[in-house]
GROMACS .gro file of C-alpha atoms in nm:
model
  304
    1MET     CA    1  -2.829  -0.490  -0.805
    2ALA     CA    2  -2.601  -0.692  -0.576
    3VAL     CA    3  -2.693  -0.705  -0.209
    4ILE     CA    4  -2.408  -0.703   0.041
    5SER     CA    5  -2.451  -0.974   0.302
    6LYS     CA    6  -2.388  -0.920   0.672
    7LYS     CA    7  -2.083  -1.146   0.654
    8GLU     CA    8  -1.936  -0.952   0.360
    9LEU     CA    9  -1.996  -0.622   0.541
   10THR     CA   10  -1.825  -0.757   0.854
   11ASN     CA   11  -1.528  -0.882   0.652
   12ALA     CA   12  -1.492  -0.547   0.475
   13THR     CA   13  -1.522  -0.350   0.801
   14MET     CA   14  -1.261  -0.559   0.981
   15ALA     CA   15  -1.028  -0.542   0.683
   16MET     CA   16  -1.053  -0.161   0.671
   17LEU     CA   17  -0.991  -0.137   1.046
   18ALA     CA   18  -0.677  -0.351   1.013
   19LEU     CA   19  -0.554  -0.138   0.722
   20LEU     CA   20  -0.601   0.180   0.927
   21PHE     CA   21  -0.391   0.028   1.204
   22PHE     CA   22  -0.119  -0.063   0.952
   23ALA     CA   23  -0.111   0.295   0.824
   24ALA     CA   24  -0.090   0.417   1.184
   25ASN     CA   25   0.223   0.207   1.232
   26SER     CA   26   0.397   0.390   0.948
   27VAL     CA   27   0.289   0.730   1.076
   28LEU     CA   28   0.386   0.662   1.438
   29CYS     CA   29   0.727   0.523   1.341
   30ARG     CA   30   0.804   0.810   1.105
   31ILE     CA   31   0.700   1.073   1.362
   32ALA     CA   32   0.908   0.905   1.632
   33LEU     CA   33   1.224   0.889   1.420
   34ALA     CA   34   1.183   1.231   1.258
   35GLU     CA   35   1.067   1.438   1.555
   36THR     CA   36   1.201   1.265   1.868
   37ASP     CA   37   1.540   1.134   1.977
   38ILE     CA   38   1.453   0.763   1.986
   39ASP     CA   39   1.665   0.532   1.768
   40PRO     CA   40   1.521   0.260   1.538
   41ALA     CA   41   1.641  -0.035   1.749
   42SER     CA   42   1.488   0.105   2.067
   43PHE     CA   43   1.165   0.186   1.884
   44THR     CA   44   1.148  -0.171   1.749
   45SER     CA   45   1.221  -0.327   2.088
   46ILE     CA   46   0.963  -0.119   2.276
   47ARG     CA   47   0.708  -0.178   2.002
   48LEU     CA   48   0.737  -0.558   2.018
   49VAL     CA   49   0.754  -0.574   2.399
   50SER     CA   50   0.444  -0.357   2.443
   51GLY     CA   51   0.264  -0.554   2.172
   52ALA     CA   52   0.346  -0.883   2.346
   53MET     CA   53   0.217  -0.750   2.679
   54VAL     CA   54  -0.115  -0.630   2.535
   55LEU     CA   55  -0.172  -0.953   2.344
   56PHE     CA   56  -0.096  -1.157   2.658
   57PHE     CA   57  -0.356  -0.953   2.845
   58LEU     CA   58  -0.616  -0.987   2.565
   59ALA     CA   59  -0.553  -1.360   2.531
   60GLY     CA   60  -0.599  -1.403   2.908
   61ILE     CA   61  -0.933  -1.223   2.892
   62ASP     CA   62  -1.038  -1.443   2.601
   63CYS     CA   63  -0.948  -1.758   2.795
   64TRP     CA   64  -1.144  -1.636   3.096
   65ARG     CA   65  -1.442  -1.560   2.869
   66THR     CA   66  -1.435  -1.903   2.703
   67GLY     CA   67  -1.350  -2.097   3.020
   68GLU     CA   68  -1.014  -2.229   2.898
   69VAL     CA   69  -0.765  -2.319   3.168
   70ASP     CA   70  -0.436  -2.216   3.003
   71ASP     CA   71  -0.306  -1.861   2.985
   72GLY     CA   72  -0.398  -1.816   2.620
   73CYS     CA   73  -0.033  -1.786   2.523
   74LYS     CA   74   0.095  -2.139   2.577
   75LEU     CA   75   0.298  -2.293   2.294
   76THR     CA   76   0.129  -2.631   2.243
   77HIS     CA   77   0.062  -2.661   1.869
   78ARG     CA   78   0.304  -2.673   1.572
   79PRO     CA   79   0.589  -2.483   1.741
   80LEU     CA   80   0.800  -2.458   1.422
   81GLU     CA   81   0.539  -2.238   1.252
   82HIS     CA   82   0.525  -2.012   1.556
   83TRP     CA   83   0.904  -1.974   1.570
   84LEU     CA   84   0.912  -1.894   1.197
   85ALA     CA   85   0.633  -1.640   1.242
   86ALA     CA   86   0.818  -1.482   1.536
   87ALA     CA   87   1.137  -1.455   1.330
   88MET     CA   88   0.948  -1.294   1.042
   89LEU     CA   89   0.773  -1.056   1.282
   90PHE     CA   90   1.105  -0.943   1.428
   91LEU     CA   91   1.270  -0.910   1.085
   92TYR     CA   92   0.978  -0.702   0.961
   93ALA     CA   93   0.971  -0.472   1.265
   94ALA     CA   94   1.348  -0.413   1.267
   95THR     CA   95   1.393  -0.339   0.896
   96PHE     CA   96   1.072  -0.133   0.897
   97SER     CA   97   1.207   0.099   1.166
   98PHE     CA   98   1.551   0.146   1.008
   99ALA     CA   99   1.396   0.206   0.664
  100TYR     CA  100   1.198   0.500   0.800
  101LEU     CA  101   1.523   0.682   0.872
  102TYR     CA  102   1.544   0.735   0.494
  103LEU     CA  103   1.188   0.729   0.356
  104ASP     CA  104   0.879   0.947   0.379
  105THR     CA  105   0.570   0.790   0.534
  106GLY     CA  106   0.371   0.719   0.218
  107VAL     CA  107   0.668   0.606   0.007
  108GLY     CA  108   0.783   0.365   0.276
  109ALA     CA  109   0.436   0.217   0.312
  110LEU     CA  110   0.403   0.185  -0.066
  111VAL     CA  111   0.730  -0.010  -0.099
  112LEU     CA  112   0.640  -0.222   0.205
  113PHE     CA  113   0.301  -0.339   0.089
  114ALA     CA  114   0.403  -0.387  -0.273
  115PHE     CA  115   0.654  -0.646  -0.156
  116VAL     CA  116   0.393  -0.791   0.079
  117GLN     CA  117   0.180  -0.846  -0.230
  118LEU     CA  118   0.461  -1.013  -0.422
  119THR     CA  119   0.524  -1.252  -0.133
  120MET     CA  120   0.158  -1.342  -0.090
  121PHE     CA  121   0.112  -1.372  -0.465
  122ALA     CA  122   0.394  -1.628  -0.475
  123TYR     CA  123   0.226  -1.816  -0.189
  124SER     CA  124  -0.107  -1.810  -0.371
  125HIS     CA  125   0.049  -1.953  -0.686
  126TYR     CA  126   0.220  -2.231  -0.490
  127LYS     CA  127  -0.050  -2.317  -0.236
  128GLU     CA  128  -0.387  -2.202  -0.368
  129GLY     CA  129  -0.368  -2.299  -0.734
  130GLY     CA  130  -0.261  -1.963  -0.868
  131ALA     CA  131  -0.474  -1.667  -0.969
  132SER     CA  132  -0.688  -1.587  -1.271
  133GLY     CA  133  -0.558  -1.393  -1.569
  134LEU     CA  134  -0.728  -1.072  -1.459
  135GLU     CA  135  -0.588  -1.107  -1.108
  136TYR     CA  136  -0.239  -1.135  -1.255
  137ILE     CA  137  -0.301  -0.829  -1.471
  138GLY     CA  138  -0.420  -0.633  -1.169
  139ALA     CA  139  -0.123  -0.737  -0.957
  140LEU     CA  140   0.126  -0.661  -1.235
  141THR     CA  141  -0.034  -0.320  -1.287
  142ALA     CA  142   0.014  -0.243  -0.920
  143ILE     CA  143   0.375  -0.359  -0.940
  144CYS     CA  144   0.433  -0.129  -1.240
  145GLY     CA  145   0.319   0.158  -1.019
  146LEU     CA  146   0.584   0.057  -0.766
  147GLY     CA  147   0.846   0.035  -1.039
  148TYR     CA  148   0.769   0.388  -1.151
  149LEU     CA  149   0.789   0.513  -0.791
  150VAL     CA  150   1.141   0.379  -0.729
  151SER     CA  151   1.282   0.445  -1.079
  152PRO     CA  152   1.576   0.690  -1.092
  153GLY     CA  153   1.484   1.056  -1.099
  154LEU     CA  154   1.466   1.378  -0.903
  155HIS     CA  155   1.205   1.253  -0.655
  156ALA     CA  156   1.313   0.888  -0.637
  157PRO     CA  157   1.326   0.752  -0.280
  158ASP     CA  158   1.652   0.659  -0.108
  159MET     CA  159   1.754   0.318  -0.243
  160TRP     CA  160   1.898   0.191   0.086
  161GLY     CA  161   1.574   0.277   0.262
  162ALA     CA  162   1.374   0.113  -0.018
  163PHE     CA  163   1.589  -0.202   0.010
  164LEU     CA  164   1.531  -0.226   0.386
  165MET     CA  165   1.158  -0.172   0.338
  166ALA     CA  166   1.150  -0.441   0.068
  167ILE     CA  167   1.293  -0.688   0.323
  168ALA     CA  168   1.027  -0.574   0.570
  169GLY     CA  169   0.758  -0.637   0.307
  170VAL     CA  170   0.877  -0.991   0.234
  171ALA     CA  171   0.892  -1.065   0.608
  172TRP     CA  172   0.541  -0.928   0.668
  173GLY     CA  173   0.407  -1.122   0.371
  174ALA     CA  174   0.558  -1.440   0.516
  175TYR     CA  175   0.406  -1.357   0.856
  176SER     CA  176   0.066  -1.314   0.692
  177VAL     CA  177   0.074  -1.646   0.506
  178LEU     CA  178   0.197  -1.826   0.817
  179GLY     CA  179  -0.119  -1.693   0.980
  180LYS     CA  180  -0.317  -1.895   0.727
  181GLU     CA  181  -0.117  -2.209   0.812
  182ILE     CA  182  -0.141  -2.189   1.192
  183LYS     CA  183  -0.477  -2.345   1.281
  184GLN     CA  184  -0.535  -2.156   1.606
  185PRO     CA  185  -0.752  -1.863   1.711
  186GLN     CA  186  -0.584  -1.548   1.577
  187LEU     CA  187  -0.555  -1.383   1.917
  188LYS     CA  188  -0.370  -1.676   2.071
  189ALA     CA  189  -0.148  -1.722   1.764
  190ASN     CA  190  -0.041  -1.357   1.770
  191CYS     CA  191   0.017  -1.370   2.144
  192ILE     CA  192   0.253  -1.665   2.098
  193ASN     CA  193   0.431  -1.508   1.801
  194PHE     CA  194   0.491  -1.177   1.979
  195ARG     CA  195   0.612  -1.354   2.291
  196LEU     CA  196   0.860  -1.565   2.093
  197SER     CA  197   0.981  -1.257   1.904
  198LEU     CA  198   1.124  -1.128   2.233
  199PHE     CA  199   1.395  -1.397   2.209
  200PHE     CA  200   1.520  -1.201   1.906
  201VAL     CA  201   1.451  -0.858   2.056
  202VAL     CA  202   1.666  -0.898   2.369
  203PRO     CA  203   2.003  -0.962   2.196
  204PHE     CA  204   1.913  -0.706   1.929
  205PHE     CA  205   1.856  -0.438   2.192
  206LEU     CA  206   2.166  -0.531   2.394
  207LEU     CA  207   2.391  -0.519   2.088
  208ASN     CA  208   2.256  -0.172   2.009
  209ILE     CA  209   2.314  -0.025   2.358
  210PRO     CA  210   2.614   0.189   2.251
  211MET     CA  211   2.385   0.363   1.998
  212ASN     CA  212   2.064   0.368   2.202
  213ALA     CA  213   1.883   0.701   2.227
  214LEU     CA  214   1.556   0.742   2.414
  215SER     CA  215   1.305   1.020   2.471
  216ALA     CA  216   0.970   1.028   2.648
  217ASP     CA  217   0.778   1.115   2.333
  218GLY     CA  218   0.958   0.848   2.133
  219ILE     CA  219   0.882   0.583   2.397
  220TRP     CA  220   0.511   0.672   2.402
  221LEU     CA  221   0.493   0.659   2.022
  222ALA     CA  222   0.663   0.317   2.024
  223ILE     CA  223   0.417   0.193   2.288
  224ALA     CA  224   0.122   0.321   2.083
  225SER     CA  225   0.263   0.145   1.776
  226GLY     CA  226   0.312  -0.182   1.962
  227ALA     CA  227   0.016  -0.191   2.198
  228ILE     CA  228  -0.252  -0.056   1.964
  229ALA     CA  229  -0.154  -0.043   1.598
  230SER     CA  230   0.045  -0.369   1.610
  231ALA     CA  231  -0.110  -0.590   1.880
  232VAL     CA  232  -0.473  -0.510   1.805
  233GLY     CA  233  -0.416  -0.456   1.433
  234TYR     CA  234  -0.234  -0.784   1.379
  235ALA     CA  235  -0.493  -0.980   1.575
  236ILE     CA  236  -0.760  -0.840   1.343
  237TRP     CA  237  -0.548  -0.904   1.034
  238TYR     CA  238  -0.487  -1.268   1.125
  239TRP     CA  239  -0.866  -1.305   1.121
  240VAL     CA  240  -0.896  -1.109   0.795
  241VAL     CA  241  -0.646  -1.321   0.597
  242LYS     CA  242  -0.854  -1.629   0.670
  243GLN     CA  243  -1.152  -1.468   0.494
  244PHE     CA  244  -0.971  -1.387   0.168
  245LYS     CA  245  -0.739  -1.556  -0.078
  246ALA     CA  246  -0.375  -1.461  -0.024
  247THR     CA  247  -0.380  -1.281  -0.360
  248GLN     CA  248  -0.674  -1.064  -0.253
  249ALA     CA  249  -0.534  -1.000   0.094
  250GLY     CA  250  -0.198  -0.898  -0.049
  251VAL     CA  251  -0.339  -0.655  -0.306
  252MET     CA  252  -0.588  -0.512  -0.054
  253GLN     CA  253  -0.301  -0.398   0.167
  254LEU     CA  254  -0.180  -0.165  -0.108
  255THR     CA  255  -0.446   0.085   0.005
  256VAL     CA  256  -0.240   0.144   0.320
  257PRO     CA  257   0.023   0.369   0.151
  258LEU     CA  258  -0.249   0.608   0.036
  259ILE     CA  259  -0.375   0.645   0.392
  260ALA     CA  260  -0.018   0.676   0.522
  261ALA     CA  261   0.080   0.932   0.257
  262TYR     CA  262  -0.215   1.153   0.343
  263ALA     CA  263  -0.137   1.121   0.716
  264GLY     CA  264   0.228   1.212   0.644
  265PHE     CA  265   0.108   1.519   0.456
  266LEU     CA  266  -0.117   1.622   0.747
  267PHE     CA  267   0.111   1.548   1.043
  268LEU     CA  268   0.465   1.573   0.900
  269ASP     CA  269   0.426   1.824   0.618
  270GLU     CA  270   0.557   1.564   0.371
  271ALA     CA  271   0.512   1.654   0.006
  272LEU     CA  272   0.266   1.469  -0.214
  273THR     CA  273   0.479   1.466  -0.532
  274MET     CA  274   0.345   1.404  -0.881
  275ARG     CA  275   0.550   1.082  -0.888
  276MET     CA  276   0.372   0.962  -0.574
  277VAL     CA  277   0.029   1.059  -0.710
  278ILE     CA  278   0.085   0.879  -1.043
  279ALA     CA  279   0.225   0.569  -0.872
  280ALA     CA  280  -0.066   0.560  -0.627
  281THR     CA  281  -0.316   0.595  -0.915
  282VAL     CA  282  -0.163   0.303  -1.104
  283ILE     CA  283  -0.160   0.090  -0.790
  284LEU     CA  284  -0.525   0.167  -0.717
  285LEU     CA  285  -0.610   0.068  -1.074
  286GLY     CA  286  -0.437  -0.264  -1.017
  287ILE     CA  287  -0.637  -0.318  -0.698
  288ALA     CA  288  -0.964  -0.241  -0.879
  289VAL     CA  289  -0.884  -0.489  -1.158
  290THR     CA  290  -0.796  -0.761  -0.907
  291PHE     CA  291  -1.119  -0.721  -0.713
  292PHE     CA  292  -1.319  -0.708  -1.036
  293ALA     CA  293  -1.162  -1.042  -1.128
  294LYS     CA  294  -1.268  -1.183  -0.791
  295GLU     CA  295  -1.629  -1.073  -0.848
  296ARG     CA  296  -1.631  -1.240  -1.190
  297LYS     CA  297  -1.496  -1.567  -1.052
  298GLN     CA  298  -1.754  -1.599  -0.776
  299PRO     CA  299  -2.064  -1.622  -1.002
  300ALA     CA  300  -1.882  -1.873  -1.223
  301ALA     CA  301  -1.800  -2.087  -0.922
  302THR     CA  302  -2.164  -2.069  -0.809
  303GLN     CA  303  -2.289  -2.189  -1.148
  304ARG     CA  304  -2.065  -2.493  -1.131
   0.00000   0.00000   0.00000
């Protein structure tokens, strides 16, 4: 009988916490757009600004705790990677918000994280020597579940919304793999990335002023999404992706749509269709196969 080490338990706990925050982002965005008067551009802008402020505060506390003299958010190391990460963060947040004008909570999250997986799988093949045969089978099984979800039919999701969410997934996947490349503490790296994303947010918000619509409830939901689910969640995730292969991290995120779908059912009365249930089952099977492949590889590596 395998014994779970303290490190493995910590990794699993932090990963689950990050995934819960990711699901909360979908739920908060969908509630804001469906039940308040806030528009997607305003939601995105408030989300990123509030996230940047919280991360700046947390990074300052961390610097005070460790005795560092800078503000924890100073751009001093590999600026190109940070600018790329900031651009991907903004692209993800913007397309994510607009996609949720057309998609239910669980469907949107399922499309998002399936494309996250594809992006991280491509990175793994290029940078980490590829994956094993079983890992490929697991990932392809999960992708088949996505294909069934978006195939034409009575309960197929809106294709424009699915397209926007696919872009968001690629952008988030790129943001995740850039987190593996930036050799800085995850809190400081996220602080810098969120701060730089504001250079994209300001013109985006100003160009949208003629269509801006705000409400108190919508603003508070955007702040919760940015300050808690995004700022804290992304800081945790940047730590998590360093503990797993990109393939594993990408497939692991496919549990988020199941959490989001259930939350949408509870808080928004969204239907759990048979199409969604079948697609989710196939995706979970793919995740199980991928993790089984990882467990088989580890003993083999130990023997060598």
